Each structure stands twice: as structure tokens, then as C-alpha cells.
Amino acid sequence: MSSSIPPQGEATSHAPATAPVETPSSHTPTVENAAALDAADTPATDASPAESATPPAAAGAEKSARVDVPAVAAALKELFPALFAGAPKPLKLRVQADIQERAAGRFTKAQLSAFLRRYTGGTGYLIALSRAKQRFDLDGQPAGELSDEHREAAVQELTRRRGITEARRAEEDRGRQERAQLLRDFSRTTLTPTNFGALKGLSAEQLEEQLALARKEEAEQPARPERQDRAPRGGDRRNGAPRGDQRGPGGAGGRGAEGRGGRGPEGRGGPGRGGEGRRPPRQPR
């Protein structure tokens, strides 16, 4: 019995297990760990543990109150635009204490904790965290190097989210293709809707729902561009004229200046073999 008392007392002196921003640092680094180490004022005293020091009634009332995170974000952006306006920047460690010191009485700890959890868990912030080397204070000035542990945790979380997004898109595409095929099959079938649904393993309600969704998705598809007619084979693609017309003034057979037989201005015997300069046949002796 005596050996089990110290761990219990030790556990009560630390952050409660339900505190959302106090993830134990012994766990594998995740976005929750990075956000907790990133935005919490102190590892064990400033965010949720401080709430546990308040009377139970007051703590319950504060937790039950709905935090207007967008309003807190707008106020912080107005008070500290160098840090919170524009693209996200990696926050200085214990930035919550700096906010409470410079804007005393403006925000409750519950409000700041809720805002920082959402802010540091956003994809834009994680991207900034994965690329940056410095943290920044409320004035937008560098305030310490970013640890490799936090950067790697952000990269891992971004990879996890990207995989989830790709899997969801693949599943959505697969569902659209299956519904489109179902609609095509239904348009060609001679079965009654009931029998067709039974063949596909769908009830009448499910079949109607799937068909309605397939028709909607088909109507939302962008119109395919019309295929341009190709130029006739053997013709000039620039103006559509037959290639033979481009060989010379002598017509389709004209290879020279005036005709097929003309090698020069007048050809061997005149303007060309087919022209007036053709030699007369020899007379028999």
C-alpha cells in the first residue's frame, strides 16, 4: 500500500488527464504534442492546470461557457498584428503568458487555450512550422529556434492529413463511378425498379436515393468541349486548300514555273510539256 501512495500524490500534482493541451511529453510526437509545447505557457501550470486551481463551481461555469474563438482571434489580430495578422508564424514558447501580461484582463485562460489549440492545430500553421527555423514573439521578432522535434511532428501530422484527404477523395471518386454505372445500367434495363434494386442488392428507397444522386452528379459535370474537325488528308491545314494547288500555276501536275515538264522559265521545249512549247512529232522519211 505504501508503495502506491507516492504515484497517486504525484499524479494529482500534475496536469489532469483530461486537459486537452497537456499531452504527456513521453508519448510519440504528434500535432497535439507540438501544439501543447508550442502554445502552452508552461508545461504543467498555465493552461488547464490553472483552471483546476479555481473553485469547482467557478471552473465548471468557465468550461460550460462557449468560447467564441473567432472573436478571440480577431481581438488578438488587432492587438498583435505583427504575429497574428497575415500568414501563420511559429509562436514563441509560453506566448500565452506574454498575452496575459500585455493584455491583462482582456482574455481568460480558457479563451486563450481554446484559441491556441485551434490556431496551432491548423494546417496553415503546421505548414509554417514544418518550414521555419525561428519562433516569433508578439511583436513579430525572432524569439528562439524551432526544435527539430516540433518540426518533425508537424511534418508527420501533415503527411497523415494528406493521406486522409487522398483516401477520402479516392473513395468519393469510386462512389461517383459506381453511381454513374448504376444509372447507366438502370437506363438500359427492362426490369422493374424493384427487381433491378434486388439484383443490385438495394432496397427501393436506396435505389431511388442512389439514382437521384447519380443524376445530380451527372448534371454537375462540366460540358465536354466539342472535338474540332480535322483538316482533310492531303490538304493544306492552314487554309484548307488541296496540296496540289500549291505546286505551281500550272495546276496539280505543274512542278515547274509553268508545268510539269518545265525545269526553267521555259522548260526544255517551252513553258512545259503540257503547254504550247511541246516539240512536234518527227515526220517519217
Tab-separated table of C-alpha atoms in Angstrom:
chain	number	residue	atom	x	y	z
A	1	MET	CA	0.000	0.000	0.000
A	2	SER	CA	2.763	2.434	0.887
A	3	SER	CA	4.437	1.958	-2.491
A	4	SER	CA	1.296	3.029	-4.350
A	5	ILE	CA	0.676	6.261	-2.405
A	6	PRO	CA	3.512	8.399	-3.878
A	7	PRO	CA	2.478	7.855	-7.540
A	8	GLN	CA	-1.078	8.892	-6.709
A	9	GLY	CA	0.083	12.023	-4.958
A	10	GLU	CA	2.446	12.744	-7.780
A	11	ALA	CA	-0.335	12.369	-10.338
A	12	THR	CA	-2.545	14.842	-8.504
A	13	SER	CA	0.192	17.457	-8.561
A	14	HIS	CA	0.473	17.329	-12.341
A	15	ALA	CA	-1.969	18.303	-15.072
A	16	PRO	CA	-5.219	16.302	-15.109
A	17	ALA	CA	-5.503	13.633	-17.783
A	18	THR	CA	-8.444	15.408	-19.399
A	19	ALA	CA	-6.557	18.641	-20.069
A	20	PRO	CA	-6.517	18.930	-23.891
A	21	VAL	CA	-3.230	20.831	-24.186
A	22	GLU	CA	-1.187	18.935	-21.645
A	23	THR	CA	-0.329	15.826	-23.639
A	24	PRO	CA	2.451	13.915	-21.859
A	25	SER	CA	5.787	14.576	-23.499
A	26	SER	CA	6.756	10.916	-23.186
A	27	HIS	CA	4.346	9.978	-25.973
A	28	THR	CA	5.333	9.845	-29.606
A	29	PRO	CA	5.424	13.416	-31.018
A	30	THR	CA	2.100	14.306	-32.602
A	31	VAL	CA	0.408	17.511	-33.604
A	32	GLU	CA	-1.219	17.628	-30.162
A	33	ASN	CA	2.212	17.437	-28.514
A	34	ALA	CA	3.588	20.058	-30.873
A	35	ALA	CA	0.619	22.326	-30.237
A	36	ALA	CA	0.884	21.863	-26.472
A	37	LEU	CA	4.611	22.570	-26.402
A	38	ASP	CA	4.155	25.287	-28.986
A	39	ALA	CA	1.376	27.329	-27.468
A	40	ALA	CA	1.148	26.446	-23.787
A	41	ASP	CA	2.597	28.971	-21.373
A	42	THR	CA	4.170	26.360	-19.143
A	43	PRO	CA	4.135	22.574	-19.452
A	44	ALA	CA	2.136	21.967	-16.291
A	45	THR	CA	0.857	25.147	-14.678
A	46	ASP	CA	-0.561	27.660	-17.091
A	47	ALA	CA	-3.361	26.271	-19.212
A	48	SER	CA	-5.759	23.679	-17.928
A	49	PRO	CA	-3.963	23.072	-14.568
A	50	ALA	CA	-4.635	26.671	-13.645
A	51	GLU	CA	-8.299	26.019	-14.128
A	52	SER	CA	-8.079	23.104	-11.688
A	53	ALA	CA	-6.776	25.527	-9.044
A	54	THR	CA	-10.007	27.531	-9.211
A	55	PRO	CA	-13.052	26.538	-7.159
A	56	PRO	CA	-15.043	23.658	-8.744
A	57	ALA	CA	-18.126	25.802	-9.281
A	58	ALA	CA	-16.174	28.556	-10.992
A	59	ALA	CA	-14.263	26.056	-13.111
A	60	GLY	CA	-17.474	24.353	-14.192
A	61	ALA	CA	-19.069	27.662	-15.131
A	62	GLU	CA	-15.992	28.706	-17.120
A	63	LYS	CA	-15.795	25.418	-19.001
A	64	SER	CA	-19.502	25.406	-19.750
A	65	ALA	CA	-19.292	28.876	-21.269
A	66	ARG	CA	-18.883	28.643	-25.024
A	67	VAL	CA	-15.641	30.255	-26.193
A	68	ASP	CA	-16.044	32.476	-29.251
A	69	VAL	CA	-12.750	31.560	-30.885
A	70	PRO	CA	-13.212	33.797	-33.980
A	71	ALA	CA	-13.802	36.792	-31.683
A	72	VAL	CA	-10.648	35.987	-29.708
A	73	ALA	CA	-8.705	35.616	-32.950
A	74	ALA	CA	-9.948	38.991	-34.225
A	75	ALA	CA	-9.008	40.696	-30.958
A	76	LEU	CA	-5.524	39.178	-30.967
A	77	LYS	CA	-5.060	40.165	-34.582
A	78	GLU	CA	-5.940	43.741	-33.686
A	79	LEU	CA	-3.700	43.816	-30.591
A	80	PHE	CA	-0.700	41.983	-32.061
A	81	PRO	CA	-0.876	42.247	-35.856
A	82	ALA	CA	2.839	41.532	-36.281
A	83	LEU	CA	2.265	37.976	-35.064
A	84	PHE	CA	-1.355	37.093	-35.740
A	85	ALA	CA	-2.097	39.048	-38.947
A	86	GLY	CA	-1.111	37.586	-42.281
A	87	ALA	CA	0.360	34.151	-42.792
A	88	PRO	CA	0.769	31.987	-39.667
A	89	LYS	CA	4.119	32.137	-37.886
A	90	PRO	CA	5.544	29.692	-35.339
A	91	LEU	CA	4.662	31.088	-31.922
A	92	LYS	CA	7.132	31.765	-29.183
A	93	LEU	CA	7.013	29.215	-26.397
A	94	ARG	CA	4.909	30.373	-23.425
A	95	VAL	CA	3.296	33.002	-25.625
A	96	GLN	CA	0.099	32.707	-23.608
A	97	ALA	CA	1.833	34.219	-20.573
A	98	ASP	CA	3.038	37.128	-22.735
A	99	ILE	CA	-0.503	37.771	-23.955
A	100	GLN	CA	-1.903	37.774	-20.427
A	101	GLU	CA	0.844	40.122	-19.297
A	102	ARG	CA	0.472	42.651	-22.118
A	103	ALA	CA	-3.326	42.405	-22.352
A	104	ALA	CA	-4.116	41.919	-18.689
A	105	GLY	CA	-7.756	41.111	-18.034
A	106	ARG	CA	-8.652	41.065	-21.726
A	107	PHE	CA	-8.819	37.280	-22.144
A	108	THR	CA	-9.498	34.368	-19.828
A	109	LYS	CA	-7.196	31.397	-19.822
A	110	ALA	CA	-9.964	29.263	-21.254
A	111	GLN	CA	-10.341	31.666	-24.184
A	112	LEU	CA	-6.610	31.729	-24.933
A	113	SER	CA	-6.292	27.967	-24.562
A	114	ALA	CA	-9.180	27.361	-26.963
A	115	PHE	CA	-7.777	29.804	-29.495
A	116	LEU	CA	-4.217	28.447	-29.306
A	117	ARG	CA	-5.378	24.861	-29.661
A	118	ARG	CA	-7.209	25.730	-32.868
A	119	TYR	CA	-4.511	28.076	-34.165
A	120	THR	CA	-1.583	25.704	-33.629
A	121	GLY	CA	-3.583	22.760	-34.962
A	122	GLY	CA	-4.467	24.452	-38.250
A	123	THR	CA	-2.941	23.168	-41.461
A	124	GLY	CA	-1.529	26.578	-42.334
A	125	TYR	CA	0.277	26.797	-39.010
A	126	LEU	CA	1.647	23.261	-39.375
A	127	ILE	CA	2.998	24.123	-42.821
A	128	ALA	CA	4.735	27.174	-41.363
A	129	LEU	CA	6.053	25.042	-38.509
A	130	SER	CA	7.462	22.463	-40.917
A	131	ARG	CA	9.402	25.100	-42.888
A	132	ALA	CA	10.524	27.662	-40.335
A	133	LYS	CA	13.686	27.736	-38.251
A	134	GLN	CA	12.680	30.509	-35.829
A	135	ARG	CA	9.815	31.261	-33.492
A	136	PHE	CA	8.309	34.731	-33.176
A	137	ASP	CA	7.065	36.853	-30.301
A	138	LEU	CA	4.065	39.176	-30.112
A	139	ASP	CA	5.982	41.886	-31.976
A	140	GLY	CA	6.858	39.569	-34.853
A	141	GLN	CA	10.512	39.380	-33.800
A	142	PRO	CA	12.540	36.141	-33.703
A	143	ALA	CA	12.254	34.533	-30.280
A	144	GLY	CA	14.242	31.316	-30.310
A	145	GLU	CA	14.977	28.455	-32.625
A	146	LEU	CA	12.395	25.892	-33.611
A	147	SER	CA	13.319	22.427	-32.391
A	148	ASP	CA	13.664	19.509	-34.782
A	149	GLU	CA	11.185	17.561	-32.666
A	150	HIS	CA	8.404	20.094	-33.215
A	151	ARG	CA	9.228	20.444	-36.897
A	152	GLU	CA	9.166	16.679	-37.409
A	153	ALA	CA	5.875	16.384	-35.500
A	154	ALA	CA	4.338	18.955	-37.860
A	155	VAL	CA	5.643	17.103	-40.923
A	156	GLN	CA	4.214	13.815	-39.675
A	157	GLU	CA	0.830	15.361	-38.997
A	158	LEU	CA	0.721	16.985	-42.426
A	159	THR	CA	1.560	13.634	-44.006
A	160	ARG	CA	-1.199	11.962	-42.013
A	161	ARG	CA	-3.762	14.595	-43.028
A	162	ARG	CA	-2.691	14.399	-46.662
A	163	GLY	CA	-3.180	10.646	-46.635
A	164	ILE	CA	-6.651	11.019	-45.131
A	165	THR	CA	-7.602	13.609	-47.743
A	166	GLU	CA	-6.350	11.485	-50.631
A	167	ALA	CA	-8.131	8.399	-49.316
A	168	ARG	CA	-11.373	10.349	-48.934
A	169	ARG	CA	-11.122	11.744	-52.466
A	170	ALA	CA	-10.414	8.288	-53.866
A	171	GLU	CA	-13.431	6.911	-52.031
A	172	GLU	CA	-15.608	9.741	-53.324
A	173	ASP	CA	-14.431	9.169	-56.895
A	174	ARG	CA	-15.105	5.455	-56.571
A	175	GLY	CA	-18.601	6.164	-55.281
A	176	ARG	CA	-19.343	8.541	-58.152
A	177	GLN	CA	-18.168	5.990	-60.690
A	178	GLU	CA	-20.312	3.267	-59.139
A	179	ARG	CA	-23.380	5.513	-59.091
A	180	ALA	CA	-22.799	6.545	-62.697
A	181	GLN	CA	-22.599	2.889	-63.714
A	182	LEU	CA	-25.753	2.160	-61.726
A	183	LEU	CA	-27.580	4.913	-63.600
A	184	ARG	CA	-26.398	3.575	-66.965
A	185	ASP	CA	-27.479	0.056	-66.072
A	186	PHE	CA	-30.857	1.311	-64.881
A	187	SER	CA	-31.433	3.250	-68.105
A	188	ARG	CA	-30.862	0.076	-70.171
A	189	THR	CA	-32.614	-2.494	-68.022
A	190	THR	CA	-36.003	-3.983	-68.765
A	191	LEU	CA	-36.530	-4.985	-65.144
A	192	THR	CA	-38.882	-3.227	-62.821
A	193	PRO	CA	-37.254	-0.907	-60.271
A	194	THR	CA	-37.985	-3.414	-57.533
A	195	ASN	CA	-36.355	-6.292	-59.374
A	196	PHE	CA	-33.464	-4.132	-60.508
A	197	GLY	CA	-32.847	-2.988	-56.935
A	198	ALA	CA	-32.976	-6.575	-55.730
A	199	LEU	CA	-30.444	-7.534	-58.382
A	200	LYS	CA	-28.116	-4.767	-57.177
A	201	GLY	CA	-28.737	-5.544	-53.517
A	202	LEU	CA	-30.565	-2.264	-52.882
A	203	SER	CA	-33.943	-1.541	-51.414
A	204	ALA	CA	-36.399	0.639	-53.309
A	205	GLU	CA	-35.511	3.635	-51.122
A	206	GLN	CA	-31.775	3.081	-51.509
A	207	LEU	CA	-32.078	2.665	-55.255
A	208	GLU	CA	-34.040	5.884	-55.643
A	209	GLU	CA	-31.557	7.737	-53.453
A	210	GLN	CA	-28.563	6.464	-55.427
A	211	LEU	CA	-30.173	7.238	-58.766
A	212	ALA	CA	-31.141	10.749	-57.679
A	213	LEU	CA	-27.579	11.412	-56.529
A	214	ALA	CA	-26.177	9.984	-59.766
A	215	ARG	CA	-28.434	12.252	-61.844
A	216	LYS	CA	-27.371	15.255	-59.813
A	217	GLU	CA	-23.680	14.422	-60.213
A	218	GLU	CA	-24.170	13.878	-63.943
A	219	ALA	CA	-25.807	17.290	-64.283
A	220	GLU	CA	-22.948	18.925	-62.376
A	221	GLN	CA	-20.304	17.501	-64.691
A	222	PRO	CA	-18.721	20.190	-66.908
A	223	ALA	CA	-19.656	20.013	-70.549
A	224	ARG	CA	-17.050	18.311	-72.690
A	225	PRO	CA	-15.533	20.544	-75.376
A	226	GLU	CA	-16.620	19.699	-78.903
A	227	ARG	CA	-13.999	17.966	-80.986
A	228	GLN	CA	-12.647	20.125	-83.765
A	229	ASP	CA	-12.882	18.588	-87.251
A	230	ARG	CA	-9.532	17.686	-88.655
A	231	ALA	CA	-8.332	19.086	-91.946
A	232	PRO	CA	-8.897	16.733	-94.924
A	233	ARG	CA	-5.998	14.423	-95.572
A	234	GLY	CA	-3.767	15.739	-98.328
A	235	GLY	CA	-4.956	19.323	-97.898
A	236	ASP	CA	-3.216	22.387	-96.581
A	237	ARG	CA	-4.024	22.635	-92.875
A	238	ARG	CA	-3.567	26.370	-92.839
A	239	ASN	CA	-6.183	27.351	-95.370
A	240	GLY	CA	-7.830	24.065	-96.300
A	241	ALA	CA	-6.662	24.196	-99.917
A	242	PRO	CA	-5.555	20.958	-101.581
A	243	ARG	CA	-1.838	20.464	-101.608
A	244	GLY	CA	-1.815	20.118	-105.405
A	245	ASP	CA	-2.902	23.734	-105.769
A	246	GLN	CA	0.278	24.881	-104.086
A	247	ARG	CA	2.668	23.299	-106.529
A	248	GLY	CA	2.591	25.991	-109.144
A	249	PRO	CA	0.391	27.950	-111.510
A	250	GLY	CA	0.339	25.027	-113.901
A	251	GLY	CA	-2.152	23.050	-111.829
A	252	ALA	CA	-1.927	19.802	-109.929
A	253	GLY	CA	0.658	18.468	-112.348
A	254	GLY	CA	2.782	21.606	-112.507
A	255	ARG	CA	6.153	21.133	-110.850
A	256	GLY	CA	7.986	23.981	-112.547
A	257	ALA	CA	7.158	27.547	-113.234
A	258	GLU	CA	4.534	26.739	-115.876
A	259	GLY	CA	4.035	22.966	-115.987
A	260	ARG	CA	5.293	19.551	-115.031
A	261	GLY	CA	7.991	19.483	-117.677
A	262	GLY	CA	9.344	22.961	-117.189
A	263	ARG	CA	12.731	22.943	-115.469
A	264	GLY	CA	13.406	26.593	-116.078
A	265	PRO	CA	11.500	29.649	-117.121
A	266	GLU	CA	10.546	27.980	-120.390
A	267	GLY	CA	11.375	24.333	-119.731
A	268	ARG	CA	13.061	22.137	-122.298
A	269	GLY	CA	10.661	22.799	-125.067
A	270	GLY	CA	8.757	25.796	-123.886
A	271	PRO	CA	6.519	26.655	-120.977
A	272	GLY	CA	6.074	22.946	-120.183
A	273	ARG	CA	5.218	19.562	-121.532
A	274	GLY	CA	1.573	20.266	-121.381
A	275	GLY	CA	1.922	23.765	-122.913
A	276	GLU	CA	2.335	25.164	-126.395
A	277	GLY	CA	6.112	24.647	-126.478
A	278	ARG	CA	5.894	20.861	-126.970
A	279	ARG	CA	8.019	19.620	-129.862
A	280	PRO	CA	6.084	18.354	-132.911
A	281	PRO	CA	6.457	14.641	-133.737
A	282	ARG	CA	9.133	13.686	-136.233
A	283	GLN	CA	7.968	13.117	-139.791
A	284	PRO	CA	8.866	9.785	-141.397
A	285	ARG	CA	11.465	9.993	-144.187
